[in-house]
Short mmCIF file of C-alpha atoms in Angstrom, two decimals:
data_model
loop_
_atom_site.label_atom_id
_atom_site.label_comp_id
_atom_site.label_asym_id
_atom_site.label_seq_id
_atom_site.Cartn_x
_atom_site.Cartn_y
_atom_site.Cartn_z
CA UNK D 1 56.73 -8.05 70.84
CA UNK D 2 57.59 -11.43 72.62
CA UNK D 3 59.20 -10.80 75.92
CA UNK D 4 62.64 -12.59 76.38
CA UNK D 5 62.25 -15.18 79.10
CA UNK D 6 65.14 -15.39 82.09
CA UNK D 7 67.88 -17.85 82.02
CA UNK D 8 66.10 -20.73 83.53
CA UNK D 9 65.47 -23.41 81.20
CA UNK D 10 61.72 -24.26 80.23
CA UNK D 11 60.36 -27.97 80.64
CA UNK D 12 58.70 -27.43 77.26
CA UNK D 13 60.20 -26.18 74.19
CA UNK D 14 59.27 -26.38 70.59
CA UNK D 15 60.63 -29.30 68.78
CA UNK D 16 61.70 -31.06 71.87
CA UNK D 17 61.50 -34.96 71.52
CA UNK D 18 58.64 -36.44 72.67
CA UNK D 19 60.45 -38.96 75.00
CA UNK D 20 62.30 -36.24 76.67
CA UNK D 21 58.96 -34.06 77.35
CA UNK D 22 57.56 -37.08 78.77
CA UNK D 23 60.56 -38.28 80.80
CA UNK D 24 59.00 -37.14 84.27
CA UNK D 25 55.91 -39.44 83.78
CA UNK D 26 57.64 -42.55 84.45
CA UNK D 27 55.98 -44.57 87.09
CA UNK D 28 59.44 -44.95 88.99
CA UNK D 29 60.15 -41.19 89.16
CA UNK D 30 61.24 -39.80 92.47
CA UNK D 31 58.75 -38.39 95.09
CA UNK D 32 57.47 -34.78 94.48
CA UNK D 33 59.64 -32.11 96.12
CA UNK D 34 56.81 -31.22 98.43
CA UNK D 35 53.87 -33.17 99.09
CA UNK D 36 51.36 -32.57 102.03
CA UNK D 37 48.16 -34.43 102.96
CA UNK D 38 45.36 -32.65 104.63
CA UNK D 39 42.03 -34.01 105.65
CA UNK D 40 38.57 -32.24 105.96
CA UNK D 41 35.11 -32.94 107.03
CA UNK D 42 36.05 -36.78 107.48
CA UNK D 43 39.25 -38.64 108.80
CA UNK D 44 40.81 -40.37 106.01
CA UNK D 45 41.11 -44.16 105.65
CA UNK D 46 44.18 -46.04 106.49
CA UNK D 47 46.38 -46.97 103.81
CA UNK D 48 45.33 -50.82 104.35
CA UNK D 49 41.66 -50.03 103.92
CA UNK D 50 39.69 -51.42 101.05
CA UNK D 51 39.82 -49.35 97.68
CA UNK D 52 36.09 -48.61 98.25
CA UNK D 53 36.37 -47.06 101.62
CA UNK D 54 36.41 -43.04 102.01
CA UNK D 55 39.68 -41.61 100.78
CA UNK D 56 41.30 -44.97 100.65
CA UNK D 57 44.92 -44.95 99.86
CA UNK D 58 45.13 -41.06 100.52
CA UNK D 59 48.84 -41.32 101.44
CA UNK D 60 49.81 -43.51 98.62
CA UNK D 61 48.22 -41.65 95.71
CA UNK D 62 50.80 -39.74 93.73
CA UNK D 63 50.86 -37.90 90.38
CA UNK D 64 53.95 -39.11 88.49
CA UNK D 65 56.34 -36.40 87.51
CA UNK D 66 54.61 -33.65 89.79
CA UNK D 67 56.87 -31.20 90.91
CA UNK D 68 54.65 -30.40 93.69
CA UNK D 69 51.36 -32.05 94.79
CA UNK D 70 48.98 -31.78 97.76
CA UNK D 71 46.23 -34.01 98.63
CA UNK D 72 43.13 -33.67 100.61
CA UNK D 73 40.34 -36.02 101.74
CA UNK D 74 36.87 -33.86 101.06
CA UNK D 75 33.59 -34.63 101.96
CA UNK D 76 32.35 -32.97 98.65
CA UNK D 77 34.22 -32.85 95.56
CA UNK D 78 31.81 -30.77 93.49
CA UNK D 79 31.40 -27.10 93.65
CA UNK D 80 28.65 -27.68 96.50
CA UNK D 81 31.64 -28.32 98.62
CA UNK D 82 34.77 -27.04 97.08
CA UNK D 83 33.53 -23.38 96.77
CA UNK D 84 33.43 -23.20 100.68
CA UNK D 85 36.48 -25.28 101.31
CA UNK D 86 38.80 -23.37 99.11
CA UNK D 87 39.51 -26.28 96.69
CA UNK D 88 38.25 -24.35 93.47
CA UNK D 89 38.10 -20.99 92.38
CA UNK D 90 34.69 -19.50 91.53
CA UNK D 91 36.37 -16.74 89.40
CA UNK D 92 37.84 -19.22 87.03
CA UNK D 93 34.49 -20.59 86.06
CA UNK D 94 32.43 -17.30 86.08
CA UNK D 95 30.77 -16.50 83.09
CA UNK D 96 30.54 -20.04 81.64
CA UNK D 97 27.29 -21.56 82.83
CA UNK D 98 23.78 -20.52 83.19
CA UNK D 99 22.98 -18.97 86.82
CA UNK D 100 20.32 -21.73 87.32
CA UNK D 101 22.29 -24.70 86.37
CA UNK D 102 21.91 -27.22 89.10
CA UNK D 103 24.53 -28.04 91.52
CA UNK D 104 25.04 -31.91 92.18
CA UNK D 105 26.31 -32.98 95.64
CA UNK D 106 27.15 -36.11 97.68
CA UNK D 107 30.46 -37.06 96.01
CA UNK D 108 33.28 -37.43 98.64
CA UNK D 109 36.65 -38.18 97.85
CA UNK D 110 40.26 -37.19 97.23
CA UNK D 111 41.35 -33.91 95.57
CA UNK D 112 45.08 -33.43 94.46
CA UNK D 113 46.28 -30.09 93.66
CA UNK D 114 49.74 -29.72 92.17
CA UNK D 115 52.02 -28.65 89.25
CA UNK D 116 54.55 -30.13 86.84
CA UNK D 117 57.99 -28.67 86.22
CA UNK D 118 57.62 -25.32 84.49
CA UNK D 119 59.58 -22.08 84.42
CA UNK D 120 56.55 -19.75 83.97
CA UNK D 121 54.64 -18.06 86.58
CA UNK D 122 51.15 -16.90 85.76
CA UNK D 123 48.96 -19.01 87.60
CA UNK D 124 48.79 -17.65 91.11
CA UNK D 125 46.58 -20.36 92.77
CA UNK D 126 47.51 -21.54 96.35
CA UNK D 127 50.08 -18.89 96.38
CA UNK D 128 52.44 -21.25 94.15
CA UNK D 129 53.08 -18.35 91.32
CA UNK D 130 53.54 -21.50 89.13
CA UNK D 131 52.22 -22.68 85.71
CA UNK D 132 51.39 -26.14 84.65
CA UNK D 133 49.09 -26.63 87.42
CA UNK D 134 46.36 -29.50 87.85
CA UNK D 135 43.50 -30.62 89.82
CA UNK D 136 42.71 -34.38 90.27
CA UNK D 137 39.56 -35.66 91.63
CA UNK D 138 39.03 -39.07 92.90
CA UNK D 139 35.57 -40.09 94.05
CA UNK D 140 35.00 -42.76 96.45
CA UNK D 141 32.32 -44.23 94.33
CA UNK D 142 34.12 -44.61 91.07
CA UNK D 143 32.63 -45.83 88.01
CA UNK D 144 35.86 -47.14 86.49
CA UNK D 145 36.33 -43.87 84.20
CA UNK D 146 38.52 -40.97 83.72
CA UNK D 147 37.56 -37.70 82.23
CA UNK D 148 40.52 -35.28 81.42
CA UNK D 149 39.82 -31.71 80.32
CA UNK D 150 42.08 -28.54 79.21
CA UNK D 151 40.24 -25.01 80.00
CA UNK D 152 38.67 -22.70 77.79
CA UNK D 153 40.14 -19.19 77.06
CA UNK D 154 43.53 -18.54 79.13
CA UNK D 155 41.62 -19.71 82.44
CA UNK D 156 43.04 -21.82 85.17
CA UNK D 157 42.70 -25.51 86.02
CA UNK D 158 39.19 -25.06 87.75
CA UNK D 159 37.15 -23.41 84.96
CA UNK D 160 35.42 -26.37 83.91
CA UNK D 161 34.36 -27.13 87.42
CA UNK D 162 30.52 -26.20 87.07
CA UNK D 163 30.11 -26.88 83.46
CA UNK D 164 31.78 -30.46 83.39
CA UNK D 165 33.55 -31.54 86.46
CA UNK D 166 30.44 -31.38 88.91
CA UNK D 167 28.39 -33.59 86.34
CA UNK D 168 30.84 -36.09 85.58
CA UNK D 169 32.10 -36.39 89.13
CA UNK D 170 28.46 -37.34 90.03
CA UNK D 171 28.32 -39.79 87.28
CA UNK D 172 31.37 -41.47 89.25
CA UNK D 173 34.13 -40.63 86.92
CA UNK D 174 37.55 -39.62 88.05
CA UNK D 175 38.43 -36.10 86.87
CA UNK D 176 41.70 -34.25 86.07
CA UNK D 177 42.17 -30.84 84.32
CA UNK D 178 45.18 -28.74 83.67
CA UNK D 179 45.85 -25.00 83.35
CA UNK D 180 47.43 -25.79 80.10
CA UNK D 181 50.85 -24.33 80.93
CA UNK D 182 50.38 -20.62 80.85
CA UNK D 183 47.47 -18.53 81.80
CA UNK D 184 45.96 -14.90 81.42
CA UNK D 185 45.72 -12.22 79.06
CA UNK D 186 49.58 -12.16 78.46
CA UNK D 187 49.65 -15.84 77.99
CA UNK D 188 51.61 -15.28 74.59
CA UNK D 189 54.87 -14.12 76.82
CA UNK D 190 55.64 -17.85 77.25
CA UNK D 191 57.78 -19.88 75.17
CA UNK D 192 60.66 -18.74 73.07
CA UNK D 193 58.95 -18.80 69.44
CA UNK D 194 55.47 -17.69 67.85
CA UNK D 195 53.19 -20.54 68.56
CA UNK D 196 55.03 -21.91 71.44
CA UNK D 197 52.30 -21.09 74.26
CA UNK D 198 49.61 -22.85 72.47
CA UNK D 199 51.72 -25.66 71.61
CA UNK D 200 52.35 -26.01 75.33
CA UNK D 201 48.79 -26.43 75.73
CA UNK D 202 48.78 -29.71 73.98
CA UNK D 203 51.66 -31.00 75.64
CA UNK D 204 50.28 -30.19 78.94
CA UNK D 205 47.12 -32.05 78.34
CA UNK D 206 48.98 -35.12 77.13
CA UNK D 207 51.20 -35.30 80.15
CA UNK D 208 48.32 -34.97 82.54
CA UNK D 209 46.29 -37.42 81.02
CA UNK D 210 49.39 -40.04 81.24
CA UNK D 211 49.97 -38.99 84.81
CA UNK D 212 46.33 -39.02 85.79
CA UNK D 213 45.92 -42.46 84.62
CA UNK D 214 48.63 -43.57 86.48
CA UNK D 215 47.34 -42.02 89.66
CA UNK D 216 43.86 -43.45 89.17
CA UNK D 217 45.48 -46.72 89.15
CA UNK D 218 47.28 -46.14 92.44
CA UNK D 219 43.96 -44.94 93.99
CA UNK D 220 41.53 -47.73 92.77
CA UNK D 221 44.31 -50.66 92.34
CA UNK D 222 43.36 -50.77 88.40
CA UNK D 223 43.96 -48.61 85.53
CA UNK D 224 40.78 -46.77 84.14
CA UNK D 225 38.55 -48.71 81.80
CA UNK D 226 37.73 -45.78 79.89
CA UNK D 227 39.48 -42.46 79.12
CA UNK D 228 37.65 -39.56 77.79
CA UNK D 229 38.65 -36.28 76.82
CA UNK D 230 36.56 -33.25 76.70
CA UNK D 231 36.39 -29.28 76.94
CA UNK D 232 35.07 -26.00 75.41
CA UNK D 233 36.47 -23.18 73.23
CA UNK D 234 40.16 -23.64 73.64
CA UNK D 235 39.44 -26.69 75.46
CA UNK D 236 37.38 -28.25 72.55
CA UNK D 237 40.68 -27.43 70.22
CA UNK D 238 42.64 -29.80 72.72
CA UNK D 239 39.97 -32.45 72.38
CA UNK D 240 40.64 -32.48 68.48
CA UNK D 241 44.42 -32.25 68.59
CA UNK D 242 44.55 -35.12 71.34
CA UNK D 243 42.21 -37.32 69.20
CA UNK D 244 44.43 -36.49 66.24
CA UNK D 245 47.93 -37.07 67.53
CA UNK D 246 47.41 -39.03 70.78
CA UNK D 247 44.48 -41.49 70.14
CA UNK D 248 46.23 -44.36 71.97
CA UNK D 249 45.49 -42.40 75.34
CA UNK D 250 41.81 -41.91 74.98
CA UNK D 251 38.62 -44.10 74.08
CA UNK D 252 36.71 -40.78 72.91
CA UNK D 253 35.99 -37.20 73.24
CA UNK D 254 33.47 -34.66 73.02
CA UNK D 255 34.63 -31.19 71.62
CA UNK D 256 32.45 -28.14 72.57
CA UNK D 257 32.83 -25.32 70.13
CA UNK D 258 36.69 -26.02 69.84
CA UNK D 259 38.79 -23.34 68.24
CA UNK D 260 40.01 -24.00 64.69
CA UNK D 261 43.76 -23.72 63.96
CA UNK D 262 44.86 -24.33 60.27
CA UNK D 263 47.67 -22.63 58.29
CA UNK D 264 45.23 -21.98 55.21
CA UNK D 265 42.53 -20.65 57.42
CA UNK D 266 40.10 -19.77 58.38
CA UNK D 267 41.09 -18.86 61.72
CA UNK D 268 39.93 -16.19 64.08
CA UNK D 269 42.98 -14.09 62.53
CA UNK D 270 40.65 -14.16 59.39
CA UNK D 271 37.27 -13.12 60.43
CA UNK D 272 38.00 -11.01 63.76
CA UNK D 273 40.06 -8.07 62.09
CA UNK D 274 36.96 -8.03 59.51
CA UNK D 275 34.53 -7.47 62.58
CA UNK D 276 36.87 -4.67 63.95
CA UNK D 277 36.56 -3.07 60.61
CA UNK D 278 32.89 -3.32 60.24
CA UNK D 279 31.33 -3.13 63.30
CA UNK D 280 31.88 0.40 64.40
CA UNK D 281 30.42 1.47 60.85
CA UNK D 282 27.41 -0.81 61.47
CA UNK D 283 27.09 0.77 65.12
CA UNK D 284 27.39 4.11 64.07
CA UNK D 285 24.28 3.94 61.68
CA UNK D 286 23.97 5.83 58.79
CA UNK D 287 24.13 5.15 55.10
CA UNK D 288 27.01 2.82 55.51
CA UNK D 289 25.56 0.66 58.21
CA UNK D 290 23.84 -1.90 56.01
CA UNK D 291 27.00 -2.34 53.81
CA UNK D 292 28.82 -3.09 57.33
CA UNK D 293 26.00 -5.49 58.21
CA UNK D 294 26.59 -7.47 55.18
CA UNK D 295 30.32 -7.30 55.61
CA UNK D 296 29.94 -8.98 58.92
CA UNK D 297 27.62 -11.60 57.53
CA UNK D 298 30.14 -12.39 54.82
CA UNK D 299 32.86 -12.87 57.65
CA UNK D 300 30.83 -15.49 59.07
CA UNK D 301 28.95 -13.79 61.70
CA UNK D 302 25.24 -15.21 61.09
CA UNK D 303 22.40 -13.30 60.27
CA UNK D 304 20.08 -13.08 63.23
CA UNK D 305 23.13 -12.75 65.72
CA UNK D 306 23.04 -8.94 65.62
CA UNK D 307 21.88 -8.44 69.12
CA UNK D 308 25.06 -10.22 70.32
CA UNK D 309 27.40 -8.06 68.25
CA UNK D 310 27.76 -5.06 70.72
CA UNK D 311 28.58 -7.19 73.70
CA UNK D 312 31.19 -9.18 71.92
CA UNK D 313 32.92 -5.82 70.12
CA UNK D 314 33.19 -4.68 73.77
CA UNK D 315 34.57 -7.81 75.53
CA UNK D 316 35.83 -10.43 73.15
CA UNK D 317 36.64 -9.43 69.58
CA UNK D 318 39.42 -6.77 69.97
CA UNK D 319 41.21 -8.64 73.06
CA UNK D 320 41.03 -12.03 71.36
CA UNK D 321 42.34 -10.66 67.90
CA UNK D 322 45.19 -8.64 69.62
CA UNK D 323 46.40 -11.26 72.07
CA UNK D 324 46.41 -14.60 69.53
CA UNK D 325 47.76 -12.38 66.75
CA UNK D 326 50.79 -11.47 69.39
CA UNK D 327 51.07 -15.10 70.28
CA UNK D 328 51.52 -16.20 66.38
CA UNK D 329 52.46 -12.98 64.45
CA UNK D 330 54.52 -11.01 67.30
CA UNK D 331 56.21 -8.77 64.61
CA UNK D 332 53.17 -7.31 63.06
CA UNK D 333 53.09 -4.26 65.44
CA UNK D 334 56.70 -4.02 65.99
CA UNK D 335 57.62 -3.16 69.61
CA UNK D 336 54.29 -2.89 70.56
CA UNK D 337 52.88 -5.69 72.69
CA UNK D 338 49.57 -7.19 71.78
CA UNK D 339 48.46 -4.05 69.56
CA UNK D 340 46.38 -1.07 70.57
CA UNK D 341 43.10 -1.17 71.81
CA UNK D 342 40.23 -0.33 69.72
CA UNK D 343 42.42 1.37 66.99
CA UNK D 344 41.14 3.03 63.90
CA UNK D 345 41.82 1.20 60.90
CA UNK D 346 44.67 3.04 59.23
CA UNK D 347 46.66 3.44 62.38
CA UNK D 348 50.36 1.90 62.12
CA UNK D 349 50.23 -1.79 63.46
CA UNK D 350 46.32 -1.66 63.82
CA UNK D 351 44.71 -5.12 64.35
CA UNK D 352 41.82 -3.86 62.40
CA UNK D 353 43.76 -3.79 59.49
CA UNK D 354 45.48 -7.32 59.81
CA UNK D 355 45.57 -9.47 56.75
CA UNK D 356 46.71 -13.03 57.26
CA UNK D 357 47.39 -13.65 53.65
CA UNK D 358 49.86 -10.78 53.50
CA UNK D 359 51.93 -11.94 56.29
CA UNK D 360 55.24 -13.38 55.86
CA UNK D 361 55.51 -17.36 55.31
CA UNK D 362 56.93 -17.44 59.06
CA UNK D 363 53.30 -16.71 60.48
CA UNK D 364 51.96 -19.51 58.45
CA UNK D 365 54.82 -21.88 59.91
CA UNK D 366 53.80 -20.89 63.28
CA UNK D 367 49.99 -21.64 62.85
CA UNK D 368 50.92 -24.94 61.14
CA UNK D 369 52.97 -25.88 64.40
CA UNK D 370 49.64 -25.84 65.93
CA UNK D 371 47.18 -27.05 63.43
CA UNK D 372 44.61 -29.54 63.00
CA UNK D 373 44.32 -31.93 60.44
CA UNK D 374 40.69 -33.80 60.82
CA UNK D 375 42.59 -37.03 61.36
CA UNK D 376 41.12 -38.25 64.29
CA UNK D 377 41.73 -41.70 65.83
CA UNK D 378 38.89 -42.16 68.15
CA UNK D 379 35.06 -41.37 68.14
CA UNK D 380 34.56 -37.70 68.48
CA UNK D 381 31.32 -35.72 68.94
CA UNK D 382 31.31 -32.03 68.16
CA UNK D 383 28.76 -29.31 69.19
CA UNK D 384 28.62 -25.88 68.24
CA UNK D 385 25.91 -23.25 68.65
CA UNK D 386 24.50 -21.54 65.66
CA UNK D 387 24.86 -18.09 67.14
CA UNK D 388 28.19 -18.23 68.15
CA UNK D 389 29.76 -15.02 67.69
CA UNK D 390 33.21 -15.20 68.82
CA UNK D 391 33.95 -18.52 66.82
CA UNK D 392 31.56 -18.21 64.21
CA UNK D 393 30.10 -21.72 63.22
CA UNK D 394 30.57 -21.32 59.36
CA UNK D 395 34.27 -20.60 60.14
CA UNK D 396 34.74 -23.20 62.54
CA UNK D 397 33.14 -26.27 63.51
CA UNK D 398 31.38 -26.56 59.95
CA UNK D 399 35.02 -26.55 58.28
CA UNK D 400 36.21 -28.89 61.00
CA UNK D 401 33.45 -31.49 59.99
CA UNK D 402 34.63 -31.14 56.69
CA UNK D 403 38.22 -31.87 57.41
CA UNK D 404 37.28 -34.86 59.34
CA UNK D 405 35.37 -36.16 56.41
CA UNK D 406 38.07 -35.29 53.92
CA UNK D 407 40.29 -37.23 56.03
CA UNK D 408 38.21 -40.35 55.79
CA UNK D 409 37.34 -40.22 59.34
CA UNK D 410 33.90 -39.40 59.18
CA UNK D 411 32.87 -42.80 60.58
CA UNK D 412 34.50 -41.57 63.88
CA UNK D 413 32.90 -38.39 64.08
CA UNK D 414 29.23 -36.86 64.91
CA UNK D 415 28.70 -33.08 64.48
CA UNK D 416 25.67 -31.24 66.04
CA UNK D 417 24.87 -27.61 65.25
CA UNK D 418 22.77 -26.57 68.20
CA UNK D 419 20.16 -24.04 67.02
CA UNK D 420 20.62 -20.72 69.20
CA UNK D 421 23.49 -21.87 71.11
CA UNK D 422 26.08 -19.24 71.65
CA UNK D 423 29.69 -19.33 72.91
CA UNK D 424 29.34 -18.74 76.43
CA UNK D 425 26.05 -19.98 78.14
CA UNK D 426 26.06 -17.07 80.68
CA UNK D 427 24.50 -15.04 77.85
CA UNK D 428 21.45 -17.02 78.01
CA UNK D 429 20.54 -15.27 81.26
CA UNK D 430 20.56 -11.81 79.34
CA UNK D 431 18.81 -13.32 76.39
CA UNK D 432 16.57 -16.14 77.58
CA UNK D 433 14.06 -15.59 74.39
CA UNK D 434 16.81 -15.51 71.99
CA UNK D 435 19.48 -18.02 73.19
CA UNK D 436 19.43 -21.57 74.52
CA UNK D 437 22.32 -22.99 76.91
CA UNK D 438 24.89 -25.67 75.64
CA UNK D 439 25.52 -27.27 78.55
CA UNK D 440 22.69 -29.90 78.56
CA UNK D 441 23.64 -30.46 74.99
CA UNK D 442 27.31 -31.41 75.95
CA UNK D 443 25.77 -33.64 78.44
CA UNK D 444 23.54 -35.22 76.00
CA UNK D 445 26.77 -35.43 73.55
CA UNK D 446 28.57 -37.17 76.34
CA UNK D 447 26.04 -39.83 77.33
CA UNK D 448 25.69 -40.60 73.74
CA UNK D 449 29.75 -41.28 73.38
CA UNK D 450 29.15 -43.44 76.55
CA UNK D 451 26.41 -45.66 74.90
CA UNK D 452 28.64 -45.74 71.48
CA UNK D 453 31.67 -46.84 73.23
CA UNK D 454 30.00 -49.21 75.87
CA UNK D 455 27.20 -50.55 73.65
CA UNK D 456 28.00 -49.88 70.16
CA UNK D 457 25.03 -47.70 69.71
CA UNK D 458 25.99 -45.03 67.13
CA UNK D 459 24.78 -41.45 68.01
CA UNK D 460 22.02 -39.86 65.73
CA UNK D 461 23.44 -38.85 62.46
CA UNK D 462 25.05 -35.32 62.35
CA UNK D 463 22.45 -32.63 62.24
CA UNK D 464 21.12 -29.28 63.18
CA UNK D 465 19.53 -29.73 66.38
CA UNK D 466 16.38 -27.65 66.51
CA UNK D 467 15.25 -25.43 69.40
CA UNK D 468 12.11 -27.38 70.59
CA UNK D 469 9.04 -25.65 69.91
CA UNK D 470 7.40 -24.05 73.22
CA UNK D 471 10.37 -25.16 75.45
CA UNK D 472 10.79 -23.10 78.62
CA UNK D 473 14.01 -21.93 80.12
CA UNK D 474 13.66 -25.05 82.67
CA UNK D 475 13.26 -27.30 79.87
CA UNK D 476 16.13 -26.10 77.58
CA UNK D 477 18.36 -26.03 80.91
CA UNK D 478 17.68 -29.80 81.62
CA UNK D 479 17.19 -31.39 78.13
CA UNK D 480 18.84 -31.23 74.64
CA UNK D 481 17.73 -34.33 72.64
CA UNK D 482 20.03 -34.94 69.77
CA UNK D 483 17.59 -36.36 67.50
CA UNK D 484 15.94 -33.09 66.34
CA UNK D 485 16.03 -31.88 62.56
CA UNK D 486 18.64 -32.57 60.17
#
């Protein structure tokens, strides 16, 4: 059931002309309604100071179109400082990285927190109770580039701080991230029609990219020389969508296990119901267990990933199916909102029985509204773990790579299948002998993209990147050569 919204108009609505949606981003827009400036750790430089001095132009940097923004001069922009100063939310990035991932430091600069006009209120950061929140970080020692990101899952704007922001900030990039316009497990309540909440994600990243580019130019007195887009899971989906639909905004991107949406499938609405039907029979043992295992393999969950199935059944499969099905097909279970958790097949409206192919055409139209095409317009590097059992590689990035090739854009794409990688790197801590982290592979892909763009050095050909023989946990956490076996 899609909950009706109040009378206040939404800033984003499906089908709104792009010019209307982006009106607030004009550089001559009026000042934000509430802007405050705070200093921590060191006094801010005066407005007349050079662009290279500490927190230079703090009182002149604005994010165009933001309804509210708050700037702070920080001695440390990475989580080495922001976790203590209150300029990040550790709960937002919990579970996404290995516990021993190094935290860089020595990155002073400006942080701007704020939000764009929006009527939904799921994001409670800063006590604002307002969605379309963003964070923009502007290091004193700038390399000329900008990295923008959307968040994985239904998390808020700080979700990438450990996995992505810390590292790119330490390399000198400015960094911006959005909460995508709605957050939390009830994200599907946002919007007026099926698919609207996900469609807003794409709009919000486009909006932030335009605004962040302008804010960067105000801070450093020149526009960014390079704008890169990256993200994991739902954030990876946003990378794909942006490079397909707004390549003019970016120089390239890195897609980390992006979610695949296409009207003809496969999507998670195809393979998760199969997992919900088969896994309880597999877990119960007995004469039907092997048939259930085979059914899971057929659905796309790879052989050898069985040790990950109990956790994903408990934490991910049921919940993910129900809330995304509610977003795209709210009529399936009638007046019930987001289904019945862990219902037995045969229960009315049970998501274990969901059959996308049998649903009305309106469901396909909802998915088509957020679908990917493979028609990327700028260089893209995709990486995905072979033991991903939330978005199985054979039903996701393998398919997307073929879509890119079929669209005639293969020259712009590199695809690395990371042997023994899984969806969330924190699981490496639980299974260090069976899994490898994807974080260092993302960094290898990012630096490969830099070389591709700056020097014309094409990355290694697309391939399966083997787990290095004899590599220990330290090696796997700090290195991921992309030149392994094909």
